[in-house]
CSV table of C-alpha atoms in Angstrom, one decimal:
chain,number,residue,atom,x,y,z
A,1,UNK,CA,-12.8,-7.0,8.4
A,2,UNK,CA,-13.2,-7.4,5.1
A,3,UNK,CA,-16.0,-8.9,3.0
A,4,UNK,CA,-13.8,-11.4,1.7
A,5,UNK,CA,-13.0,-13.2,5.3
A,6,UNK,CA,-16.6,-11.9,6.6
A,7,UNK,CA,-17.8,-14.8,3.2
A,8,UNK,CA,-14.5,-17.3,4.4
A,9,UNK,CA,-16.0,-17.6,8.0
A,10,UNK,CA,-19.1,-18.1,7.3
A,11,UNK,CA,-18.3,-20.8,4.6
A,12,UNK,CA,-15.7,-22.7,7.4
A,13,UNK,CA,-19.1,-22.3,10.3
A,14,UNK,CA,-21.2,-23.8,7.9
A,15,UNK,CA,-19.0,-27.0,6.6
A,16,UNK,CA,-18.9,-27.2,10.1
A,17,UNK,CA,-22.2,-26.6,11.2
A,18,UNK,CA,-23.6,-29.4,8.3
A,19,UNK,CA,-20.7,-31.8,10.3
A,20,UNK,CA,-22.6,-31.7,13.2
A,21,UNK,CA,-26.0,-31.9,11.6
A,22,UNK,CA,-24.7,-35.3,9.9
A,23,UNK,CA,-24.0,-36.6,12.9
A,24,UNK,CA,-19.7,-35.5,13.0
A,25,UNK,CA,-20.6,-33.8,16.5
A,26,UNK,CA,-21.5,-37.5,18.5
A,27,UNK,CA,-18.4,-39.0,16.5
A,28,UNK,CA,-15.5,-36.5,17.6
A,29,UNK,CA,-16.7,-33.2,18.8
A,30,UNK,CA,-13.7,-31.9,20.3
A,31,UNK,CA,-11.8,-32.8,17.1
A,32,UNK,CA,-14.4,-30.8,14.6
A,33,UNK,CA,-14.5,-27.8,17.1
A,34,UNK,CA,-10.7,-27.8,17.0
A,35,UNK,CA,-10.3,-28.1,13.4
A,36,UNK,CA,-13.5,-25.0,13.0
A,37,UNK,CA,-11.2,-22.9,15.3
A,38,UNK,CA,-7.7,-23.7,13.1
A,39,UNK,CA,-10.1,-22.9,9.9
A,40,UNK,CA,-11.1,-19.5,11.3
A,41,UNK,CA,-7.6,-18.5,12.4
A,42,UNK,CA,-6.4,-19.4,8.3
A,43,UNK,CA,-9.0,-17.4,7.1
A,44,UNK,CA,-7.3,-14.9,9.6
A,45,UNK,CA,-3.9,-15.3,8.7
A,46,UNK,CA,-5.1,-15.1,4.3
A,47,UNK,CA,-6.0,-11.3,5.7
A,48,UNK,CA,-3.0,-10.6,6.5
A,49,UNK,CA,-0.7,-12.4,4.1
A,50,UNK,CA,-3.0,-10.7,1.3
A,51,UNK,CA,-2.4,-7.4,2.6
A,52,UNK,CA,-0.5,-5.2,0.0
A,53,UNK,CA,3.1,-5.7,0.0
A,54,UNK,CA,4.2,-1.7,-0.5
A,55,UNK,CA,2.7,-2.0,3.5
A,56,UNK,CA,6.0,-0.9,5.8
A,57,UNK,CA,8.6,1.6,5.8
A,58,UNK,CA,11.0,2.5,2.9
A,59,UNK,CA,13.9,4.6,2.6
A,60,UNK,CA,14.9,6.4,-0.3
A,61,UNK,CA,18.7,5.6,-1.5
A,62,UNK,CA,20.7,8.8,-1.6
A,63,UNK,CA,24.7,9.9,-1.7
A,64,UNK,CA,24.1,12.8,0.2
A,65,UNK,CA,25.2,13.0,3.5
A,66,UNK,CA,23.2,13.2,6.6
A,67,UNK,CA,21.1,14.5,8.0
A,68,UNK,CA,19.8,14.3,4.3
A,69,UNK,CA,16.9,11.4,4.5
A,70,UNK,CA,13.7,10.6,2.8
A,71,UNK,CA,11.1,8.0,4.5
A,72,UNK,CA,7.7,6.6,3.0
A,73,UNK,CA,5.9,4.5,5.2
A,74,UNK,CA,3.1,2.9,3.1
A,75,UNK,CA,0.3,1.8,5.5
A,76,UNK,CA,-3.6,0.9,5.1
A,77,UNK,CA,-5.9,2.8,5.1
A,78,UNK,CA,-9.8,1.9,5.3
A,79,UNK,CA,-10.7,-1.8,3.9
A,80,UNK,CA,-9.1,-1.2,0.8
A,81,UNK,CA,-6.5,2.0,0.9
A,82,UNK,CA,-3.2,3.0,1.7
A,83,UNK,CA,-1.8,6.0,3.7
A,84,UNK,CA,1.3,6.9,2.5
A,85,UNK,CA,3.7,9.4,4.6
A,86,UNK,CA,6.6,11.0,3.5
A,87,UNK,CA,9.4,12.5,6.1
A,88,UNK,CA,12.4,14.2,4.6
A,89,UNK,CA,15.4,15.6,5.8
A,90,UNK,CA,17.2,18.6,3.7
A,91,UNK,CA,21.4,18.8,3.8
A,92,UNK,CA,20.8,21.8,5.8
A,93,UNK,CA,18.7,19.4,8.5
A,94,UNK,CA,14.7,21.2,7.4
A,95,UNK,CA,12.3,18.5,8.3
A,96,UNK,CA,8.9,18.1,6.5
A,97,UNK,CA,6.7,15.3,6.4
A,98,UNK,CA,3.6,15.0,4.0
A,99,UNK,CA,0.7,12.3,3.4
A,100,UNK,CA,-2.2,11.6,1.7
A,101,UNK,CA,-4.7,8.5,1.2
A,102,UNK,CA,-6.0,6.6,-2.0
A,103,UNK,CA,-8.4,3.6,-2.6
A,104,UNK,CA,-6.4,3.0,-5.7
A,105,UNK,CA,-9.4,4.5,-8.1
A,106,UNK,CA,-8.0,7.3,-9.7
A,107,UNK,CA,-9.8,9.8,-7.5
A,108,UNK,CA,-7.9,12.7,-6.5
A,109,UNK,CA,-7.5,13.3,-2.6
A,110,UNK,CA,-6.2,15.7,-1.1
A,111,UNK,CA,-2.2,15.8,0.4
A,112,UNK,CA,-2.0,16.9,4.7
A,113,UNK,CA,1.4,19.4,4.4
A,114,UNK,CA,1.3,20.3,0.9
A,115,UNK,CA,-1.2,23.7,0.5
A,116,UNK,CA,-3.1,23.5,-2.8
A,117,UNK,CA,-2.1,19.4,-3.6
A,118,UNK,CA,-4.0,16.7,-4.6
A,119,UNK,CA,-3.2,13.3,-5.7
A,120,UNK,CA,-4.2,10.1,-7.5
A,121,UNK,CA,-3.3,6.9,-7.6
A,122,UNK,CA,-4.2,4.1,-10.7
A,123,UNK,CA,-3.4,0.5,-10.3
A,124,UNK,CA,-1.2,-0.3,-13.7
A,125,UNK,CA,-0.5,-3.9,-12.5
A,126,UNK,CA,0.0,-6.2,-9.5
A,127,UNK,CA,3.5,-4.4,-9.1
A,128,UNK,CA,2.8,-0.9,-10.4
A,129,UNK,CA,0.9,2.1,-9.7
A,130,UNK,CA,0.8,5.6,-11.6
A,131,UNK,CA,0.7,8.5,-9.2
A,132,UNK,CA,-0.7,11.3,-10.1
A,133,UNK,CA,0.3,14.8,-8.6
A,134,UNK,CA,-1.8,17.8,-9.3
A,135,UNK,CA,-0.5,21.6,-7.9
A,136,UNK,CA,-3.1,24.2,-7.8
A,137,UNK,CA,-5.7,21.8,-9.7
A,138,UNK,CA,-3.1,21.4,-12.4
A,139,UNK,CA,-1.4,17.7,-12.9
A,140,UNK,CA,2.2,18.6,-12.7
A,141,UNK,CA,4.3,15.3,-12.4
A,142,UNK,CA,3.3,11.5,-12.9
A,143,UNK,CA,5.0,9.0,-11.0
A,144,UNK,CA,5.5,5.0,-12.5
A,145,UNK,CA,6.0,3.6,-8.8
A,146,UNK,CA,7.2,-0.4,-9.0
A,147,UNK,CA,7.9,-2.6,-6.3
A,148,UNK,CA,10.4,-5.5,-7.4
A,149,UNK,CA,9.3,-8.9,-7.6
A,150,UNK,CA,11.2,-9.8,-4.1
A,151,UNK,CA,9.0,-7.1,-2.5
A,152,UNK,CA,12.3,-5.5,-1.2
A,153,UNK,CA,12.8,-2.4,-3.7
A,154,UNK,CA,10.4,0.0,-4.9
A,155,UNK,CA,12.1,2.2,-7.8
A,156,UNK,CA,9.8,5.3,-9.0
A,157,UNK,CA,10.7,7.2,-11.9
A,158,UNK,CA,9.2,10.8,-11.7
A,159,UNK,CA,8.3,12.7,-15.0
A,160,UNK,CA,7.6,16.0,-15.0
A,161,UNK,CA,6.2,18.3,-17.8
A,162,UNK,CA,8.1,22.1,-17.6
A,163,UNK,CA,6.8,25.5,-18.5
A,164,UNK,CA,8.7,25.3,-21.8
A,165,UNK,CA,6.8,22.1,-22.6
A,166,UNK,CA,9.8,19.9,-22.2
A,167,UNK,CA,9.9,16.9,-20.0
A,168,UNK,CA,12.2,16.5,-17.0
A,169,UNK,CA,12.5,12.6,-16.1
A,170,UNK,CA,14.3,11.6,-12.7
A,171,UNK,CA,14.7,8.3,-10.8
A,172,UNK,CA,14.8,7.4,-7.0
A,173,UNK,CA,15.3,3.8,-5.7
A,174,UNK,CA,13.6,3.0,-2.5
A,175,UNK,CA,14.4,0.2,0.1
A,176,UNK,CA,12.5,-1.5,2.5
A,177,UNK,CA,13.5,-0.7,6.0
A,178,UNK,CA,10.7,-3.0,7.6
């Protein structure tokens, strides 16, 4: 739980602890006790509505036929982080899934399924991140991921430095499944 709540509940038990201390508790006991519960239980719920909205599973708009498929599922991680696992399906039907953590803080982590990868991830604003992806402790593509303002599209634009020092820019539209 988080500190945030851990402060919320504490702050709804004592409103109603000083209730009872003034003398609520003789009045309507039953009724403060009831309204201390419904209190707690909205902190509850703030938990969860305040969770991050990239939480669930996405799916990566494509014209190529199946068994071609890319997944993310975006869920949390510690009190403050996201795990974020990728499952893709080739044309020719070659499954490989990835993943890797971030406390949003710019850190590189390391990425489970990917030898030699790390990456980062920077909060831009309450609707983007910048991904970082480093290769053999080299950064090698940054990723501008946005989630829409209905919370129902994330679109990422990929940009990608090559050996002849050009850039290489791409684009990949991701809905939400659940």
């Amino acid at each position: 739980m988080s500190t945030r709540k851990h402060i919320l509940k504490l702050a709804v038990l004592w409103i109603a602890f000083a209730g009872f201390a003034c003398g609520g508790a003789n009045e309507n006991q039953e009724e403060m006790s009831a309204e201390t519960d419904e209190a707690i239980e909205a902190v509850d719920a703030v938990g969860e509505e305040g969770a991050n909205p990239r939480f669930g599973v996405w799916r990566m708009e494509s014209d190529a036929p199946p068994p071609a498929s890319n997944i993310m599922t975006y869920e949390p991680y510690g009190e403050a982080g996201m795990k974020i696992t990728v499952a893709s399906t080739s044309a020719d039907g070659t499954e490989s899934e990835w993943s890797y953590v971030t406390l949003f803080d710019g850190v590189f982590r390391s990425v489970t399924g990917q030898e030699n990868a790390e990456t980062a991830v920077e909060i831009v604003d309450e609707r983007t991140n910048r991904i970082l992806n480093k290769r053999d402790g080299e950064v090698g593509q940054i990723i501008v991921n946005v989630l829409s303002e209905d919370g129902n599209t994330i679109h990422n634009e990929y940009r990608r430095t090559l050996e002849d020092g050009t850039e290489r820019v791409s684009h990949a539209v991701y809905r939400r499944v659940r």
